[in-house]
């Protein structure tokens, strides 16, 4: 993943700017220090998959957009097949499902606060 680090860092910054979120607000949404976020955006450190997933959720970009070179910007809103999502979610162990739901609710609150 070392060769992808600069690309991922640039995409993190691009997604944040596209969503018009400040670096401070993004760090707060991710529950990390501002410097930690700056290190991700500059490519100094490599993001964990969970952190990249949070950034994808906050910015509305698909996770794959950060990793793969795509010349076309993804749509802002995507239609998800909820039956497939529900089927996958039901296979996740209960403690992890609860943690995912709790985390997602926290991200949504952060997004709503940022949008206000």
mmCIF file of N, CA and C in Angstrom:
data_model
loop_
_atom_site.group_PDB
_atom_site.id
_atom_site.type_symbol
_atom_site.label_atom_id
_atom_site.label_comp_id
_atom_site.label_asym_id
_atom_site.label_seq_id
_atom_site.Cartn_x
_atom_site.Cartn_y
_atom_site.Cartn_z
ATOM 1 N N UNK A 1 0.816 -1.201 0.000
ATOM 2 C CA UNK A 1 0.000 0.000 0.000
ATOM 3 C C UNK A 1 0.854 1.257 0.000
ATOM 4 N N UNK A 2 2.147 1.108 0.166
ATOM 5 C CA UNK A 2 3.063 2.240 0.213
ATOM 6 C C UNK A 2 2.958 3.101 -1.047
ATOM 7 N N UNK A 3 2.813 2.490 -2.216
ATOM 8 C CA UNK A 3 2.732 3.264 -3.447
ATOM 9 C C UNK A 3 1.400 4.010 -3.557
ATOM 10 N N UNK A 4 0.397 3.563 -2.844
ATOM 11 C CA UNK A 4 -0.910 4.212 -2.870
ATOM 12 C C UNK A 4 -1.028 5.367 -1.879
ATOM 13 N N UNK A 5 -0.101 5.442 -0.936
ATOM 14 C CA UNK A 5 -0.222 6.428 0.136
ATOM 15 C C UNK A 5 -0.395 7.867 -0.372
ATOM 16 N N UNK A 6 0.414 8.332 -1.337
ATOM 17 C CA UNK A 6 0.205 9.708 -1.818
ATOM 18 C C UNK A 6 -1.154 9.892 -2.499
ATOM 19 N N UNK A 7 -1.595 8.897 -3.248
ATOM 20 C CA UNK A 7 -2.897 8.979 -3.925
ATOM 21 C C UNK A 7 -4.028 9.024 -2.907
ATOM 22 N N UNK A 8 -3.959 8.162 -1.906
ATOM 23 C CA UNK A 8 -5.002 8.131 -0.875
ATOM 24 C C UNK A 8 -5.028 9.455 -0.114
ATOM 25 N N UNK A 9 -3.856 9.972 0.217
ATOM 26 C CA UNK A 9 -3.777 11.246 0.934
ATOM 27 C C UNK A 9 -4.413 12.366 0.111
ATOM 28 N N UNK A 10 -4.113 12.406 -1.184
ATOM 29 C CA UNK A 10 -4.686 13.437 -2.054
ATOM 30 C C UNK A 10 -6.193 13.286 -2.153
ATOM 31 N N UNK A 11 -6.666 12.056 -2.214
ATOM 32 C CA UNK A 11 -8.106 11.816 -2.302
ATOM 33 C C UNK A 11 -8.814 12.201 -1.003
ATOM 34 N N UNK A 12 -8.168 11.960 0.129
ATOM 35 C CA UNK A 12 -8.748 12.353 1.418
ATOM 36 C C UNK A 12 -8.940 13.867 1.443
ATOM 37 N N UNK A 13 -7.887 14.593 1.047
ATOM 38 C CA UNK A 13 -7.976 16.047 1.011
ATOM 39 C C UNK A 13 -9.044 16.504 0.010
ATOM 40 N N UNK A 14 -9.046 15.914 -1.181
ATOM 41 C CA UNK A 14 -10.022 16.286 -2.215
ATOM 42 C C UNK A 14 -11.461 16.048 -1.745
ATOM 43 N N UNK A 15 -11.696 14.913 -1.103
ATOM 44 C CA UNK A 15 -13.048 14.591 -0.623
ATOM 45 C C UNK A 15 -13.487 15.569 0.455
ATOM 46 N N UNK A 16 -12.566 15.907 1.354
ATOM 47 C CA UNK A 16 -12.891 16.861 2.424
ATOM 48 C C UNK A 16 -13.224 18.224 1.838
ATOM 49 N N UNK A 17 -12.399 18.686 0.910
ATOM 50 C CA UNK A 17 -12.631 19.991 0.298
ATOM 51 C C UNK A 17 -13.917 19.980 -0.526
ATOM 52 N N UNK A 18 -14.183 18.886 -1.220
ATOM 53 C CA UNK A 18 -15.398 18.764 -2.026
ATOM 54 C C UNK A 18 -16.636 18.879 -1.145
ATOM 55 N N UNK A 19 -16.556 18.340 0.061
ATOM 56 C CA UNK A 19 -17.677 18.378 1.000
ATOM 57 C C UNK A 19 -17.672 19.675 1.807
ATOM 58 N N UNK A 20 -16.646 20.518 1.598
ATOM 59 C CA UNK A 20 -16.511 21.803 2.277
ATOM 60 C C UNK A 20 -16.467 21.640 3.797
ATOM 61 N N UNK A 21 -15.606 20.730 4.233
ATOM 62 C CA UNK A 21 -15.401 20.478 5.663
ATOM 63 C C UNK A 21 -13.988 20.943 6.008
ATOM 64 N N UNK A 22 -13.834 21.645 7.097
ATOM 65 C CA UNK A 22 -12.505 22.085 7.512
ATOM 66 C C UNK A 22 -11.710 20.894 8.057
ATOM 67 N N UNK A 23 -10.407 21.068 8.101
ATOM 68 C CA UNK A 23 -9.554 20.015 8.658
ATOM 69 C C UNK A 23 -9.871 19.790 10.130
ATOM 70 N N UNK A 24 -10.132 20.845 10.843
ATOM 71 C CA UNK A 24 -10.460 20.729 12.267
ATOM 72 C C UNK A 24 -11.765 19.960 12.452
ATOM 73 N N UNK A 25 -12.773 20.296 11.647
ATOM 74 C CA UNK A 25 -14.068 19.609 11.747
ATOM 75 C C UNK A 25 -13.930 18.137 11.374
ATOM 76 N N UNK A 26 -13.134 17.852 10.341
ATOM 77 C CA UNK A 26 -12.939 16.461 9.937
ATOM 78 C C UNK A 26 -12.234 15.680 11.046
ATOM 79 N N UNK A 27 -11.224 16.260 11.654
ATOM 80 C CA UNK A 27 -10.535 15.593 12.754
ATOM 81 C C UNK A 27 -11.505 15.307 13.895
ATOM 82 N N UNK A 28 -12.370 16.266 14.171
ATOM 83 C CA UNK A 28 -13.359 16.093 15.238
ATOM 84 C C UNK A 28 -14.330 14.960 14.891
ATOM 85 N N UNK A 29 -14.795 14.925 13.650
ATOM 86 C CA UNK A 29 -15.714 13.861 13.220
ATOM 87 C C UNK A 29 -15.054 12.484 13.314
ATOM 88 N N UNK A 30 -13.763 12.442 13.052
ATOM 89 C CA UNK A 30 -13.033 11.173 13.100
ATOM 90 C C UNK A 30 -12.565 10.838 14.513
ATOM 91 N N UNK A 31 -12.735 11.789 15.424
ATOM 92 C CA UNK A 31 -12.308 11.628 16.813
ATOM 93 C C UNK A 31 -10.795 11.389 16.897
ATOM 94 N N UNK A 32 -10.053 12.224 16.142
ATOM 95 C CA UNK A 32 -8.591 12.174 16.178
ATOM 96 C C UNK A 32 -8.081 13.597 16.369
ATOM 97 N N UNK A 33 -6.830 13.710 16.767
ATOM 98 C CA UNK A 33 -6.217 15.027 16.911
ATOM 99 C C UNK A 33 -6.060 15.666 15.535
ATOM 100 N N UNK A 34 -6.067 16.986 15.493
ATOM 101 C CA UNK A 34 -5.916 17.696 14.219
ATOM 102 C C UNK A 34 -4.621 17.285 13.522
ATOM 103 N N UNK A 35 -3.535 17.174 14.277
ATOM 104 C CA UNK A 35 -2.252 16.799 13.678
ATOM 105 C C UNK A 35 -2.304 15.399 13.082
ATOM 106 N N UNK A 36 -3.014 14.494 13.738
ATOM 107 C CA UNK A 36 -3.177 13.134 13.215
ATOM 108 C C UNK A 36 -3.888 13.184 11.873
ATOM 109 N N UNK A 37 -4.926 14.015 11.785
ATOM 110 C CA UNK A 37 -5.634 14.142 10.516
ATOM 111 C C UNK A 37 -4.734 14.779 9.458
ATOM 112 N N UNK A 38 -3.990 15.807 9.829
ATOM 113 C CA UNK A 38 -3.079 16.455 8.883
ATOM 114 C C UNK A 38 -2.056 15.459 8.341
ATOM 115 N N UNK A 39 -1.593 14.558 9.197
ATOM 116 C CA UNK A 39 -0.638 13.531 8.763
ATOM 117 C C UNK A 39 -1.269 12.586 7.737
ATOM 118 N N UNK A 40 -2.558 12.304 7.884
ATOM 119 C CA UNK A 40 -3.257 11.467 6.900
ATOM 120 C C UNK A 40 -3.371 12.201 5.567
ATOM 121 N N UNK A 41 -3.750 13.458 5.633
ATOM 122 C CA UNK A 41 -3.986 14.240 4.433
ATOM 123 C C UNK A 41 -2.694 14.580 3.701
ATOM 124 N N UNK A 42 -1.600 14.650 4.421
ATOM 125 C CA UNK A 42 -0.316 14.961 3.789
ATOM 126 C C UNK A 42 0.394 13.704 3.293
ATOM 127 N N UNK A 43 -0.089 12.537 3.704
ATOM 128 C CA UNK A 43 0.541 11.288 3.292
ATOM 129 C C UNK A 43 1.657 10.843 4.222
ATOM 130 N N UNK A 44 1.823 11.566 5.315
ATOM 131 C CA UNK A 44 2.865 11.203 6.277
ATOM 132 C C UNK A 44 2.554 9.862 6.932
ATOM 133 N N UNK A 45 1.277 9.635 7.224
ATOM 134 C CA UNK A 45 0.855 8.348 7.782
ATOM 135 C C UNK A 45 -0.230 7.749 6.901
ATOM 136 N N UNK A 46 -0.313 6.452 6.950
ATOM 137 C CA UNK A 46 -1.291 5.696 6.168
ATOM 138 C C UNK A 46 -2.551 5.483 7.001
ATOM 139 N N UNK A 47 -3.717 5.765 6.442
ATOM 140 C CA UNK A 47 -4.939 5.599 7.238
ATOM 141 C C UNK A 47 -5.281 4.131 7.462
ATOM 142 N N UNK A 48 -5.849 3.850 8.610
ATOM 143 C CA UNK A 48 -6.401 2.521 8.846
ATOM 144 C C UNK A 48 -7.635 2.379 7.977
ATOM 145 N N UNK A 49 -7.996 1.159 7.679
ATOM 146 C CA UNK A 49 -9.174 0.913 6.850
ATOM 147 C C UNK A 49 -10.411 1.501 7.521
ATOM 148 N N UNK A 50 -10.525 1.336 8.840
ATOM 149 C CA UNK A 50 -11.698 1.865 9.539
ATOM 150 C C UNK A 50 -11.759 3.387 9.439
ATOM 151 N N UNK A 51 -10.614 4.042 9.493
ATOM 152 C CA UNK A 51 -10.580 5.500 9.361
ATOM 153 C C UNK A 51 -10.984 5.911 7.950
ATOM 154 N N UNK A 52 -10.484 5.181 6.962
ATOM 155 C CA UNK A 52 -10.841 5.480 5.585
ATOM 156 C C UNK A 52 -12.332 5.249 5.346
ATOM 157 N N UNK A 53 -12.883 4.246 5.996
ATOM 158 C CA UNK A 53 -14.322 3.999 5.887
ATOM 159 C C UNK A 53 -15.109 5.166 6.479
ATOM 160 N N UNK A 54 -14.650 5.690 7.614
ATOM 161 C CA UNK A 54 -15.322 6.836 8.234
ATOM 162 C C UNK A 54 -15.263 8.053 7.312
ATOM 163 N N UNK A 55 -14.094 8.280 6.718
ATOM 164 C CA UNK A 55 -13.934 9.421 5.817
ATOM 165 C C UNK A 55 -14.870 9.262 4.613
ATOM 166 N N UNK A 56 -14.960 8.046 4.103
ATOM 167 C CA UNK A 56 -15.854 7.775 2.971
ATOM 168 C C UNK A 56 -17.298 8.082 3.350
ATOM 169 N N UNK A 57 -17.704 7.674 4.533
ATOM 170 C CA UNK A 57 -19.074 7.943 4.997
ATOM 171 C C UNK A 57 -19.333 9.437 5.139
ATOM 172 N N UNK A 58 -18.405 10.129 5.761
ATOM 173 C CA UNK A 58 -18.569 11.558 6.023
ATOM 174 C C UNK A 58 -18.633 12.351 4.720
ATOM 175 N N UNK A 59 -17.804 11.980 3.761
ATOM 176 C CA UNK A 59 -17.719 12.754 2.516
ATOM 177 C C UNK A 59 -18.662 12.264 1.424
ATOM 178 N N UNK A 60 -19.274 11.099 1.638
ATOM 179 C CA UNK A 60 -20.184 10.578 0.633
ATOM 180 C C UNK A 60 -19.490 9.957 -0.564
ATOM 181 N N UNK A 61 -18.226 9.668 -0.434
ATOM 182 C CA UNK A 61 -17.460 9.027 -1.508
ATOM 183 C C UNK A 61 -17.381 7.528 -1.239
ATOM 184 N N UNK A 62 -17.418 6.720 -2.290
ATOM 185 C CA UNK A 62 -17.258 5.277 -2.065
ATOM 186 C C UNK A 62 -15.832 4.968 -1.615
ATOM 187 N N UNK A 63 -15.698 3.972 -0.794
ATOM 188 C CA UNK A 63 -14.385 3.582 -0.272
ATOM 189 C C UNK A 63 -13.402 3.311 -1.404
ATOM 190 N N UNK A 64 -13.860 2.671 -2.450
ATOM 191 C CA UNK A 64 -12.964 2.323 -3.563
ATOM 192 C C UNK A 64 -12.399 3.552 -4.259
ATOM 193 N N UNK A 65 -13.106 4.664 -4.203
ATOM 194 C CA UNK A 65 -12.638 5.892 -4.848
ATOM 195 C C UNK A 65 -11.309 6.365 -4.270
ATOM 196 N N UNK A 66 -11.087 6.106 -2.990
ATOM 197 C CA UNK A 66 -9.842 6.527 -2.349
ATOM 198 C C UNK A 66 -8.662 5.664 -2.769
ATOM 199 N N UNK A 67 -8.944 4.446 -3.197
ATOM 200 C CA UNK A 67 -7.884 3.470 -3.462
ATOM 201 C C UNK A 67 -7.585 3.297 -4.947
ATOM 202 N N UNK A 68 -8.631 3.245 -5.763
ATOM 203 C CA UNK A 68 -8.444 2.972 -7.186
ATOM 204 C C UNK A 68 -8.450 4.249 -7.988
ATOM 205 N N UNK A 69 -7.645 4.254 -9.044
ATOM 206 C CA UNK A 69 -7.607 5.406 -9.930
ATOM 207 C C UNK A 69 -8.825 5.371 -10.836
ATOM 208 N N UNK A 70 -9.733 6.271 -10.583
ATOM 209 C CA UNK A 70 -10.928 6.403 -11.399
ATOM 210 C C UNK A 70 -10.922 7.798 -11.981
ATOM 211 N N UNK A 71 -11.152 7.913 -13.258
ATOM 212 C CA UNK A 71 -11.135 9.227 -13.884
ATOM 213 C C UNK A 71 -12.467 9.945 -13.749
ATOM 214 N N UNK A 72 -13.534 9.205 -13.549
ATOM 215 C CA UNK A 72 -14.857 9.803 -13.418
ATOM 216 C C UNK A 72 -15.211 9.893 -11.945
ATOM 217 N N UNK A 73 -15.660 11.058 -11.524
ATOM 218 C CA UNK A 73 -16.071 11.222 -10.131
ATOM 219 C C UNK A 73 -17.308 10.388 -9.869
ATOM 220 N N UNK A 74 -17.365 9.754 -8.709
ATOM 221 C CA UNK A 74 -18.548 8.967 -8.373
ATOM 222 C C UNK A 74 -19.743 9.874 -8.115
ATOM 223 N N UNK A 75 -20.937 9.366 -8.275
ATOM 224 C CA UNK A 75 -22.114 10.181 -7.983
ATOM 225 C C UNK A 75 -22.178 10.523 -6.512
ATOM 226 N N UNK A 76 -22.799 11.651 -6.206
ATOM 227 C CA UNK A 76 -22.913 12.085 -4.815
ATOM 228 C C UNK A 76 -23.753 11.099 -4.023
ATOM 229 N N UNK A 77 -24.863 10.702 -4.584
ATOM 230 C CA UNK A 77 -25.730 9.752 -3.901
ATOM 231 C C UNK A 77 -25.739 8.446 -4.686
ATOM 232 N N UNK A 78 -25.685 7.365 -3.962
ATOM 233 C CA UNK A 78 -25.722 6.059 -4.599
ATOM 234 C C UNK A 78 -26.921 5.300 -4.069
ATOM 235 N N UNK A 79 -27.547 4.551 -4.939
ATOM 236 C CA UNK A 79 -28.661 3.710 -4.521
ATOM 237 C C UNK A 79 -28.099 2.364 -4.094
ATOM 238 N N UNK A 80 -28.345 2.011 -2.874
ATOM 239 C CA UNK A 80 -27.858 0.749 -2.346
ATOM 240 C C UNK A 80 -28.974 -0.289 -2.410
ATOM 241 N N UNK A 81 -28.609 -1.494 -2.685
ATOM 242 C CA UNK A 81 -29.574 -2.581 -2.651
ATOM 243 C C UNK A 81 -29.689 -2.997 -1.193
ATOM 244 N N UNK A 82 -30.743 -2.515 -0.537
ATOM 245 C CA UNK A 82 -30.878 -2.720 0.893
ATOM 246 C C UNK A 82 -31.034 -4.188 1.273
ATOM 247 N N UNK A 83 -31.599 -4.989 0.399
ATOM 248 C CA UNK A 83 -31.725 -6.411 0.725
ATOM 249 C C UNK A 83 -30.353 -7.069 0.800
ATOM 250 N N UNK A 84 -29.446 -6.693 -0.103
ATOM 251 C CA UNK A 84 -28.089 -7.231 -0.047
ATOM 252 C C UNK A 84 -27.356 -6.710 1.186
ATOM 253 N N UNK A 85 -27.533 -5.433 1.463
ATOM 254 C CA UNK A 85 -26.898 -4.840 2.634
ATOM 255 C C UNK A 85 -27.391 -5.498 3.917
ATOM 256 N N UNK A 86 -28.686 -5.720 4.004
ATOM 257 C CA UNK A 86 -29.262 -6.382 5.171
ATOM 258 C C UNK A 86 -28.747 -7.808 5.310
ATOM 259 N N UNK A 87 -28.626 -8.511 4.188
ATOM 260 C CA UNK A 87 -28.108 -9.880 4.221
ATOM 261 C C UNK A 87 -26.666 -9.911 4.716
ATOM 262 N N UNK A 88 -25.861 -8.985 4.254
ATOM 263 C CA UNK A 88 -24.471 -8.918 4.715
ATOM 264 C C UNK A 88 -24.407 -8.541 6.190
ATOM 265 N N UNK A 89 -25.216 -7.558 6.565
ATOM 266 C CA UNK A 89 -25.225 -7.082 7.945
ATOM 267 C C UNK A 89 -25.650 -8.185 8.909
ATOM 268 N N UNK A 90 -26.585 -9.024 8.480
ATOM 269 C CA UNK A 90 -27.057 -10.096 9.356
ATOM 270 C C UNK A 90 -25.988 -11.151 9.596
ATOM 271 N N UNK A 91 -24.966 -11.198 8.749
ATOM 272 C CA UNK A 91 -23.878 -12.175 8.925
ATOM 273 C C UNK A 91 -22.784 -11.667 9.860
ATOM 274 N N UNK A 92 -22.863 -10.398 10.222
ATOM 275 C CA UNK A 92 -21.884 -9.815 11.132
ATOM 276 C C UNK A 92 -22.252 -10.214 12.552
ATOM 277 N N UNK A 93 -21.269 -10.624 13.372
ATOM 278 C CA UNK A 93 -21.572 -11.006 14.757
ATOM 279 C C UNK A 93 -22.247 -9.862 15.522
ATOM 280 N N UNK A 94 -23.118 -10.223 16.445
ATOM 281 C CA UNK A 94 -23.937 -9.253 17.183
ATOM 282 C C UNK A 94 -23.133 -8.116 17.814
ATOM 283 N N UNK A 95 -22.055 -8.383 18.551
ATOM 284 C CA UNK A 95 -21.341 -7.252 19.171
ATOM 285 C C UNK A 95 -20.806 -6.264 18.122
ATOM 286 N N UNK A 96 -20.385 -6.775 16.995
ATOM 287 C CA UNK A 96 -19.868 -5.915 15.931
ATOM 288 C C UNK A 96 -21.004 -5.124 15.292
ATOM 289 N N UNK A 97 -22.167 -5.745 15.118
ATOM 290 C CA UNK A 97 -23.325 -5.028 14.563
ATOM 291 C C UNK A 97 -23.685 -3.850 15.452
ATOM 292 N N UNK A 98 -23.730 -4.093 16.749
ATOM 293 C CA UNK A 98 -24.058 -3.030 17.695
ATOM 294 C C UNK A 98 -23.030 -1.907 17.615
ATOM 295 N N UNK A 99 -21.753 -2.275 17.552
ATOM 296 C CA UNK A 99 -20.689 -1.270 17.464
ATOM 297 C C UNK A 99 -20.809 -0.474 16.166
ATOM 298 N N UNK A 100 -21.104 -1.141 15.073
ATOM 299 C CA UNK A 100 -21.265 -0.463 13.787
ATOM 300 C C UNK A 100 -22.426 0.523 13.827
ATOM 301 N N UNK A 101 -23.546 0.097 14.384
ATOM 302 C CA UNK A 101 -24.711 0.976 14.484
ATOM 303 C C UNK A 101 -24.419 2.186 15.364
ATOM 304 N N UNK A 102 -23.788 1.950 16.489
ATOM 305 C CA UNK A 102 -23.435 3.039 17.402
ATOM 306 C C UNK A 102 -22.515 4.025 16.712
ATOM 307 N N UNK A 103 -21.526 3.494 16.009
ATOM 308 C CA UNK A 103 -20.572 4.339 15.299
ATOM 309 C C UNK A 103 -21.275 5.141 14.199
ATOM 310 N N UNK A 104 -22.125 4.482 13.445
ATOM 311 C CA UNK A 104 -22.812 5.146 12.339
ATOM 312 C C UNK A 104 -23.707 6.278 12.854
ATOM 313 N N UNK A 105 -24.380 6.057 13.958
ATOM 314 C CA UNK A 105 -25.222 7.099 14.548
ATOM 315 C C UNK A 105 -24.361 8.289 14.954
ATOM 316 N N UNK A 106 -23.176 8.014 15.504
ATOM 317 C CA UNK A 106 -22.252 9.090 15.867
ATOM 318 C C UNK A 106 -21.794 9.881 14.657
ATOM 319 N N UNK A 107 -21.504 9.176 13.564
ATOM 320 C CA UNK A 107 -21.097 9.863 12.341
ATOM 321 C C UNK A 107 -22.221 10.734 11.790
ATOM 322 N N UNK A 108 -23.432 10.228 11.852
ATOM 323 C CA UNK A 108 -24.572 10.989 11.356
ATOM 324 C C UNK A 108 -24.767 12.257 12.190
ATOM 325 N N UNK A 109 -24.612 12.142 13.498
ATOM 326 C CA UNK A 109 -24.728 13.340 14.357
ATOM 327 C C UNK A 109 -23.672 14.356 13.987
ATOM 328 N N UNK A 110 -22.442 13.869 13.758
ATOM 329 C CA UNK A 110 -21.341 14.750 13.396
ATOM 330 C C UNK A 110 -21.644 15.438 12.065
ATOM 331 N N UNK A 111 -22.172 14.700 11.116
ATOM 332 C CA UNK A 111 -22.504 15.258 9.808
ATOM 333 C C UNK A 111 -23.610 16.315 9.929
ATOM 334 N N UNK A 112 -24.619 16.026 10.717
ATOM 335 C CA UNK A 112 -25.720 16.964 10.895
ATOM 336 C C UNK A 112 -25.207 18.244 11.559
ATOM 337 N N UNK A 113 -24.355 18.109 12.570
ATOM 338 C CA UNK A 113 -23.784 19.282 13.237
ATOM 339 C C UNK A 113 -22.947 20.104 12.265
ATOM 340 N N UNK A 114 -22.179 19.417 11.419
ATOM 341 C CA UNK A 114 -21.323 20.097 10.440
ATOM 342 C C UNK A 114 -22.173 20.831 9.402
ATOM 343 N N UNK A 115 -23.302 20.225 9.021
ATOM 344 C CA UNK A 115 -24.172 20.808 7.996
ATOM 345 C C UNK A 115 -24.966 21.992 8.502
ATOM 346 N N UNK A 116 -25.136 22.069 9.816
ATOM 347 C CA UNK A 116 -25.964 23.144 10.401
ATOM 348 C C UNK A 116 -25.240 24.456 10.437
#
